[in-house]
Amino acid sequence: MLALFSFKPKIQVAHSKHPDKAGRLAVMTNQLQLVTPNTKVRLGLKKLLSIARKQDAVEAIAIFSVVFVTVTFLLDGGASFNGLYSYVDAVDRLTALVATDLLLIQTMLIARVPWLDKLYGHDRATAVHKKLGKPVLYLIIAHFLASVWAYAILDSKNVIAELVNMVLNVPDILTATLAFACMILVVVTSIKIARKKLSYEAWYLAHLLGYASILFAIPHEFSTGVDIYGKPVATAFWVGAYFFVAGNIVWFRFLNPIVYSFVHGLRIEKVNVESSDASSIYVSGSRLGKIGTKSGQFFILRVLTKDKWWRAHPFSISAAPTDKSIRFTVGIRGDDTKALQTVKPGTRVILEGPYGVFTEDRRTQEKVTLIAAGIGAPPIRALAENIAARPGDVSIVYRVRNADDAPLVEELREIARRRGFFLHVLDGKRAHNASWLPAGAGDQKPDHERLADLIPNIAKSDVYICGPAAWTHTVEKSLHKAGTPLAQIHAEEFAW
Ligand SMILES: Cc1cc2nc3c(=O)[nH]c(=O)nc-3n(C[C@H](O)[C@H](O)[C@H](O)COP(=O)(O)OP(=O)(O)OC[C@H]3O[C@@H](n4cnc5c(N)ncnc54)[C@H](O)[C@@H]3O)c2cc1C
């Protein structure tokens, strides 16, 4: 355990170039109320071991579930082959069992269940969810084709006639076919080219079909699935698995946010303009400390107005949380973020979360570098406010187009001044297409050298990066070249 103590500020930072603005901002920043910073933080890689152990346990359970369904299939004579039908039937049954199991795992990964989110973070969970997408689809296609073929062999029909027969006459096959169609739609809308063309809302609605697909498939599994129907152990396993997944989703995604938002009385308190295209939204409530939010985390914000209540969006908190208030800073990116700039005080909100592992919990080093671009500033600003640090321990790099119109820049200056952090506000156009740093003195050097010049201890720092996905990846490349180990790099991408 490393104890950190109070300190005197030692860094002076430049003020706004506009005298009027500088005057106004000086008043504003003097009034800036900051929480008391954390005084203790556990450092070193050892603390990550307990997270790794929990991850191992979760992964072991997931692998066990796949092994379990395969073993029950084998014990049930699934691999006793005798002619073409037995081979096709084996493919039909095994693909169904493994695909359904993986589909439930995939659903848990994307469901933003807090206890899983704490272990993996949403970015990592989403990456594994996406990786499982194709194998699950191929298994379901194989199951669909093999089941029609197997029935066709039994009934001595061609596969088209058999498919029609199954849909019309076999119990629950119509809903199972609907489930299959929904699944195809979900996968098609997830393909990169399609995703780029879809609005977030259209993509989100299409993905709700994923839940519909799982629900539509359930009846045929229990009524015609020979590996479940009439088998008490298998029935108990699958009923348990479905209740476990459904319980987590219904409670954490729907009931818990509604209950908590009303219990804590969450409402918009005020909206303050931060720059020409961003505002801070203050959400007030009572006993908010009980929610356990940490700087660097985000919530899914649902503003309960007549026309927008059904459209929720993720936003990081932009100030360290207090018992009475949670603040977001929202940049205009589309219709909803535009509407949020003028949302009325008093409007009720529902907050889902807090989510994310972009917090001090993942910090391992004494030195910390916080790197933000544009509207990536909110979580960086919140982290800077209460991170446990001595003067000079933290460097902040804020990459902006225009330093006079960058959200939260003056607050970052004030925090750096009060806490003795180094602040580098880097504005202007990029030095060249492959660079994330601005043109200017020294821009003939590669980014990683310029970064090391700016922050000499970068290889020994924990680095927190927040900004657009492509920009974040370029910064990560510079960090690798500058010698910062992977375990010390933490990124929050504002991507879905
Ligand atoms: C973890 C996380 C934290 C974020 N924190 C902040 C923040 O602190 N401040 C801030 O201004 N923005 C933040 N964002 C981005 C913000 O959620 C989107 O800008 C916002 O949802 C856009 O909504 P819109 O309807 O106005 O725009 P749209 O027209 O729907 O989309 C504009 C852009 O935002 C993206 N987008 C839209 N909806 C979402 C969504 N639900 N999730 C992710 N991306 C989306 C789209 O891909 C598109 O590029 C964060 C995103 C994520 C994933």
JSON list of C-alpha atoms in Angstrom, two decimals, residues 38 61 102 104 118 120 125 156 178 180 227 231 242 277 286 313 327 341 446 465:
[
{"chain": "A", "resi": 38, "resn": "ASN", "atom": "CA", "xyz": [-7.69, 9.87, -2.72]},
{"chain": "A", "resi": 61, "resn": "ILE", "atom": "CA", "xyz": [-17.30, -22.02, -15.71]},
{"chain": "A", "resi": 102, "resn": "LEU", "atom": "CA", "xyz": [-22.21, -20.17, -26.66]},
{"chain": "A", "resi": 104, "resn": "LEU", "atom": "CA", "xyz": [-25.98, -17.59, -23.77]},
{"chain": "A", "resi": 118, "resn": "LYS", "atom": "CA", "xyz": [-15.82, -5.06, -13.36]},
{"chain": "A", "resi": 120, "resn": "TYR", "atom": "CA", "xyz": [-13.30, -7.37, -18.13]},
{"chain": "A", "resi": 125, "resn": "ALA", "atom": "CA", "xyz": [-16.28, -8.16, -23.24]},
{"chain": "A", "resi": 156, "resn": "SER", "atom": "CA", "xyz": [-38.11, -40.09, -47.01]},
{"chain": "A", "resi": 178, "resn": "LEU", "atom": "CA", "xyz": [-38.30, -17.25, -36.79]},
{"chain": "A", "resi": 180, "resn": "PHE", "atom": "CA", "xyz": [-33.11, -18.43, -37.01]},
{"chain": "A", "resi": 227, "resn": "ASP", "atom": "CA", "xyz": [-31.04, -34.03, -25.49]},
{"chain": "A", "resi": 231, "resn": "LYS", "atom": "CA", "xyz": [-33.89, -35.75, -19.30]},
{"chain": "A", "resi": 242, "resn": "TYR", "atom": "CA", "xyz": [-31.76, -19.52, -19.03]},
{"chain": "A", "resi": 277, "resn": "ASP", "atom": "CA", "xyz": [-20.31, 22.32, -28.96]},
{"chain": "A", "resi": 286, "resn": "SER", "atom": "CA", "xyz": [-29.63, 11.85, -2.68]},
{"chain": "A", "resi": 313, "resn": "HIS", "atom": "CA", "xyz": [-26.59, 6.96, -24.50]},
{"chain": "A", "resi": 327, "resn": "ARG", "atom": "CA", "xyz": [-21.77, 15.39, -13.80]},
{"chain": "A", "resi": 341, "resn": "GLN", "atom": "CA", "xyz": [-27.57, 20.72, -24.44]},
{"chain": "A", "resi": 446, "resn": "PRO", "atom": "CA", "xyz": [8.31, 10.37, -34.72]},
{"chain": "A", "resi": 465, "resn": "ILE", "atom": "CA", "xyz": [-6.22, 7.32, -22.99]}
]
